[in-house]
Amino acid sequence: MNFENLLWSEKEGVAFVTINRPDKLNALNDKTLDELEKAFTHVRDNDALKAAILTGAGEKAFVAGADIGELAKLDPLGGKRAMQKGQRVLSLIENLGKPVVAAVNGFALGGGCELAMACAFRFAAENAKFGQPEVNLGIIPGYGGTQRLSRLVGRGIAAELILTGAPVDAAEALRIGLVNRVFPQKDLLVETEKTVRIIMAKGPLAVRFANEAIGRGLDMTLAEGLNLESNLFGLLCATKDAKTGLNAFLEKKKPEFQGA
Ligand code: COA
């Protein structure tokens, strides 16, 4: 696939999506959001692709935010529309039905932090910096930051990060649970791919339903979430993959899942 602001590659079932505007620290302009939507729609709809890794070009930035030049031109209706568009693209990534993992290789500020949070989880390079600096600009996060950050790290820490606008380094991001693991920059993609391939060896429908139960469950009461979980469990009992996995254990064999 060819894009202006993304690099795209595929390797044995994994799509590598790299945001590529290094002169603007990979800031998300309208065109880049369009291209992310196209790229991830393709990942969703292409059966040969089982997972994706999202990263930024260069060693300095994952994404340094929404494009401030474009934000400066927005009127109230345009502002709402622009944020809804960003939210739509991030929700596509969050609900893709296939794991998308962020490999955060540098600044993940504003829309960059929000984009990383829409992924199933985040690995980071040691030089990564996370933050929601919008209040410095007289605005607030608009691609879901006020909602996803508090769900991920809790209300108090989210409020501190969003209200002060102060960034945190990778070690602090690890401590507060914003990232799962931190690696030297040179190892980040290899280590991310290793974990993605561990997930890809599992039952694809089980992975999909587990991620769905985690994500949708956060918006539900415990009773509703437990109901969702048992419904999805029941649905999996109708799949070949569940029979394959359960019987393989009993027969002491390695399961060969088919995603059916
Ligand atoms: N939107 C548009 N352009 C951006 C950008 C953004 N979010 N972030 C960085 N850039 C551009 C800079 O304007 C600069 O472009 P120029 O060379 O044409 O002037 C280029 O990227 C390099 O950035 P620069 O500020 O020179 O790098 P730095 O190393 O001195 O600082 C940051 C890095 C990330 C601290 C700084 O760029 C920054 O604060 N960016 C904005 C972060 C932000 O507020 N994001 C939330 C937006 S809602």
XYZ file of C-alpha atoms and ligand atoms in Angstrom:
308
model
C 0.000 0.000 0.000
C 1.255 3.492 -0.836
C 0.804 6.491 1.426
C 2.138 10.030 1.659
C 2.572 10.128 5.453
C 2.767 6.450 6.408
C 5.271 3.715 5.723
C 3.596 0.364 5.251
C 5.095 -3.107 5.293
C 3.823 -6.629 5.844
C 5.795 -9.546 7.256
C 4.326 -13.002 7.834
C 0.882 -11.803 8.852
C 1.957 -8.643 10.698
C 1.321 -5.149 9.285
C 3.927 -2.566 10.313
C 2.341 0.880 10.167
C 4.868 3.701 10.621
C 3.787 7.328 10.823
C 6.236 9.195 8.643
C 6.373 12.988 8.932
C 9.737 13.232 10.669
C 10.178 16.948 9.888
C 7.019 17.578 11.986
C 7.837 14.917 14.590
C 5.144 12.730 12.977
C 2.336 15.105 14.023
C -1.100 13.888 12.958
C -2.518 16.140 10.273
C -5.830 15.475 8.541
C -4.186 13.580 5.684
C -2.331 11.298 8.120
C -5.595 10.513 9.948
C -7.194 9.621 6.582
C -4.275 7.353 5.788
C -4.383 5.679 9.215
C -8.078 4.995 8.652
C -7.350 3.452 5.262
C -4.397 1.407 6.552
C -6.254 -0.028 9.551
C -9.424 -0.709 7.550
C -7.167 -2.792 5.304
C -5.679 -4.630 8.308
C -9.202 -5.327 9.583
C -10.532 -6.605 6.265
C -7.530 -8.577 5.016
C -7.602 -12.176 6.289
C -3.871 -12.627 5.684
C -3.091 -9.943 8.266
C -3.419 -11.155 11.862
C -1.974 -8.235 13.852
C -0.376 -4.807 13.498
C 2.447 -2.831 15.071
C 2.118 0.951 15.086
C 5.237 3.120 15.411
C 6.782 6.405 14.286
C 9.569 7.074 11.803
C 12.966 8.074 13.182
C 14.289 7.862 16.728
C 12.858 11.094 18.120
C 9.083 10.854 17.912
C 6.247 8.364 17.879
C 3.760 11.205 17.309
C 4.204 14.714 18.812
C 0.461 15.400 18.748
C -2.267 16.535 16.434
C -0.958 19.059 13.895
C -1.013 22.371 15.762
C -1.031 24.354 12.504
C -4.356 22.728 11.571
C -5.793 23.043 15.101
C -5.127 26.804 15.044
C -7.564 27.212 12.115
C -10.562 25.417 13.643
C -13.870 27.138 14.387
C -16.248 25.557 16.960
C -18.058 23.247 14.537
C -14.842 22.398 12.731
C -13.195 21.664 16.090
C -15.919 19.240 17.061
C -15.828 17.559 13.652
C -12.022 17.263 13.710
C -12.052 15.662 17.175
C -14.846 13.271 16.183
C -12.777 12.220 13.185
C -9.710 11.549 15.369
C -11.895 9.635 17.815
C -13.368 7.569 14.953
C -9.930 6.552 13.666
C -8.685 5.662 17.157
C -11.853 3.666 17.876
C -11.287 1.761 14.618
C -7.822 0.788 15.894
C -9.123 -0.058 19.375
C -11.939 -2.252 18.049
C -10.159 -3.800 15.069
C -10.748 -7.402 16.154
C -6.997 -8.028 15.725
C -4.275 -6.986 18.156
C -2.630 -3.635 17.448
C 0.405 -2.899 19.618
C 2.127 0.487 19.881
C 5.924 0.582 19.727
C 6.502 4.061 21.145
C 9.905 5.160 19.883
C 10.028 8.755 21.191
C 7.617 11.626 21.943
C 4.012 10.452 22.369
C 2.335 13.753 23.173
C -1.279 14.856 22.847
C -2.793 12.918 19.944
C 0.293 10.696 19.994
C -0.371 9.582 23.568
C -4.051 9.160 22.658
C -3.160 7.086 19.605
C -0.883 4.844 21.673
C -3.677 4.419 24.240
C -6.080 3.206 21.537
C -3.746 0.251 20.950
C -4.191 -2.976 22.928
C -0.997 -2.166 24.871
C 2.216 -0.196 24.570
C 5.917 -0.993 24.587
C 8.306 1.960 24.696
C 11.893 2.889 23.956
C 13.939 4.269 26.851
C 13.844 7.770 25.328
C 10.021 7.837 24.980
C 8.088 10.688 26.586
C 4.357 10.630 27.185
C 2.034 13.492 27.946
C -1.175 15.380 27.310
C 0.146 18.961 26.942
C -3.043 20.427 25.442
C -3.730 22.798 28.363
C -0.446 24.558 27.468
C -2.233 25.502 24.234
C -5.524 26.500 25.846
C -7.299 23.347 24.648
C -8.026 19.868 26.033
C -7.291 16.378 24.698
C -9.815 15.625 21.938
C -8.970 12.178 20.555
C -10.172 10.391 23.694
C -7.379 11.335 26.116
C -9.653 12.485 28.929
C -11.451 9.141 28.752
C -8.801 6.533 27.942
C -6.047 7.909 30.212
C -8.202 7.730 33.355
C -9.357 4.217 32.425
C -5.730 3.165 31.979
C -3.924 4.815 34.914
C -6.763 5.921 37.218
C -8.461 9.243 37.751
C -5.911 10.927 40.011
C -2.848 10.321 37.844
C -4.813 11.121 34.670
C -5.968 14.404 36.207
C -2.410 15.328 37.193
C -1.048 14.581 33.720
C -3.859 16.358 31.866
C -4.189 19.370 34.184
C -0.446 20.079 34.470
C 0.330 19.144 30.857
C 3.676 17.843 32.136
C 5.262 14.933 30.250
C 6.529 11.736 31.903
C 9.518 9.691 30.794
C 9.411 5.989 29.910
C 10.366 4.850 33.428
C 7.503 6.851 34.958
C 5.105 5.701 32.213
C 6.044 2.136 33.158
C 5.486 2.827 36.861
C 1.982 4.226 36.317
C 0.970 1.486 33.864
C 0.821 3.644 30.760
C 3.321 1.308 29.082
C 3.886 -2.374 29.723
C 7.595 -2.665 28.982
C 10.579 -0.460 28.142
C 13.462 -1.440 25.862
C 16.560 0.194 24.424
C 15.534 1.970 21.211
C 17.386 -0.556 19.018
C 15.446 -3.510 20.509
C 11.970 -1.959 20.566
C 10.563 -3.256 17.279
C 12.123 -6.715 17.577
C 10.766 -7.141 21.107
C 7.334 -5.827 20.106
C 7.211 -8.241 17.173
C 8.226 -11.138 19.461
C 5.266 -10.473 21.752
C 2.880 -9.974 18.828
C 3.942 -13.364 17.440
C 3.325 -15.031 20.814
C -0.255 -13.694 20.619
C -0.600 -14.781 16.976
C 0.156 -18.395 17.939
C -2.981 -18.473 20.144
C -6.537 -19.081 18.990
C -7.355 -15.969 16.914
C -11.028 -15.927 17.910
C -10.102 -16.359 21.575
C -7.669 -13.435 21.305
C -10.305 -11.335 19.595
C -13.046 -12.083 22.129
C -10.681 -11.662 25.103
C -9.636 -8.216 23.893
C -13.274 -7.328 23.209
C -14.333 -8.442 26.701
C -11.534 -6.366 28.292
C -12.340 -3.270 26.239
C -16.138 -3.331 26.290
C -16.182 -4.543 29.878
C -14.563 -1.279 31.011
C -17.703 0.567 29.892
C -20.055 -1.800 31.760
C -21.080 -2.629 35.286
C -19.370 -5.724 36.694
C -22.588 -7.745 36.244
C -22.899 -6.679 32.581
C -19.219 -7.402 31.985
C -19.508 -10.871 33.499
C -22.532 -11.520 31.295
C -20.553 -10.405 28.221
C -17.677 -12.679 29.251
C -19.867 -15.780 29.650
C -21.661 -15.033 26.349
C -18.345 -14.792 24.496
C -17.114 -17.939 26.251
C -20.257 -19.751 25.105
C -19.752 -18.508 21.558
C -16.182 -19.833 21.554
C -17.515 -23.268 22.562
C -19.118 -23.392 19.096
C -15.762 -22.898 17.330
C -13.335 -25.424 15.879
C -10.520 -23.530 17.587
C -11.875 -24.272 21.076
C -12.242 -27.976 20.226
C -8.740 -27.974 18.717
C -7.176 -26.245 21.716
C -8.926 -28.274 24.404
C -8.386 -31.635 22.660
C -4.753 -30.810 21.869
C -4.106 -30.359 25.588
C -5.807 -33.667 26.443
C -3.889 -35.462 23.653
C -0.606 -33.732 24.648
C -0.265 -32.186 21.163
C 0.446 -28.654 19.944
C -2.795 -27.003 18.735
C -3.027 -25.784 15.128
C -5.629 -23.021 15.304
C -7.492 -21.983 12.161
C -9.418 -18.960 13.331
C -12.739 -20.736 12.771
N 2.089 19.949 15.307
C 2.722 20.534 14.282
N 4.056 20.632 14.193
C 4.772 20.094 15.199
C 4.174 19.479 16.309
C 2.779 19.402 16.342
N 2.106 18.791 17.340
N 5.153 19.063 17.147
C 6.314 19.407 16.578
N 6.093 20.027 15.402
C 7.077 20.574 14.462
C 7.714 21.864 14.976
O 6.867 22.971 14.710
C 8.974 21.879 14.166
O 8.669 22.287 12.839
P 9.571 23.395 12.096
O 10.938 22.769 12.026
O 8.899 23.529 10.757
O 9.531 24.614 12.969
C 9.363 20.413 14.086
O 8.173 19.678 14.332
C 10.390 20.004 15.110
O 9.897 20.362 16.398
P 10.739 21.237 17.450
O 9.769 21.904 18.367
O 11.728 22.093 16.739
O 11.547 20.072 18.204
P 12.107 20.121 19.684
O 12.978 18.912 19.832
O 12.691 21.443 19.994
O 10.817 19.945 20.634
C 8.712 18.942 21.291
C 10.089 18.745 20.604
C 7.914 17.665 21.096
C 8.942 19.181 22.779
C 7.990 20.153 20.651
O 8.020 20.008 19.244
C 6.561 20.319 21.080
O 6.307 20.772 22.191
N 5.609 19.944 20.196
C 4.206 20.131 20.447
C 3.704 19.069 21.394
C 2.223 19.284 21.689
O 1.841 20.273 22.282
N 1.410 18.337 21.238
C -0.009 18.367 21.476
C -0.690 19.035 20.345
S -2.438 19.124 20.637
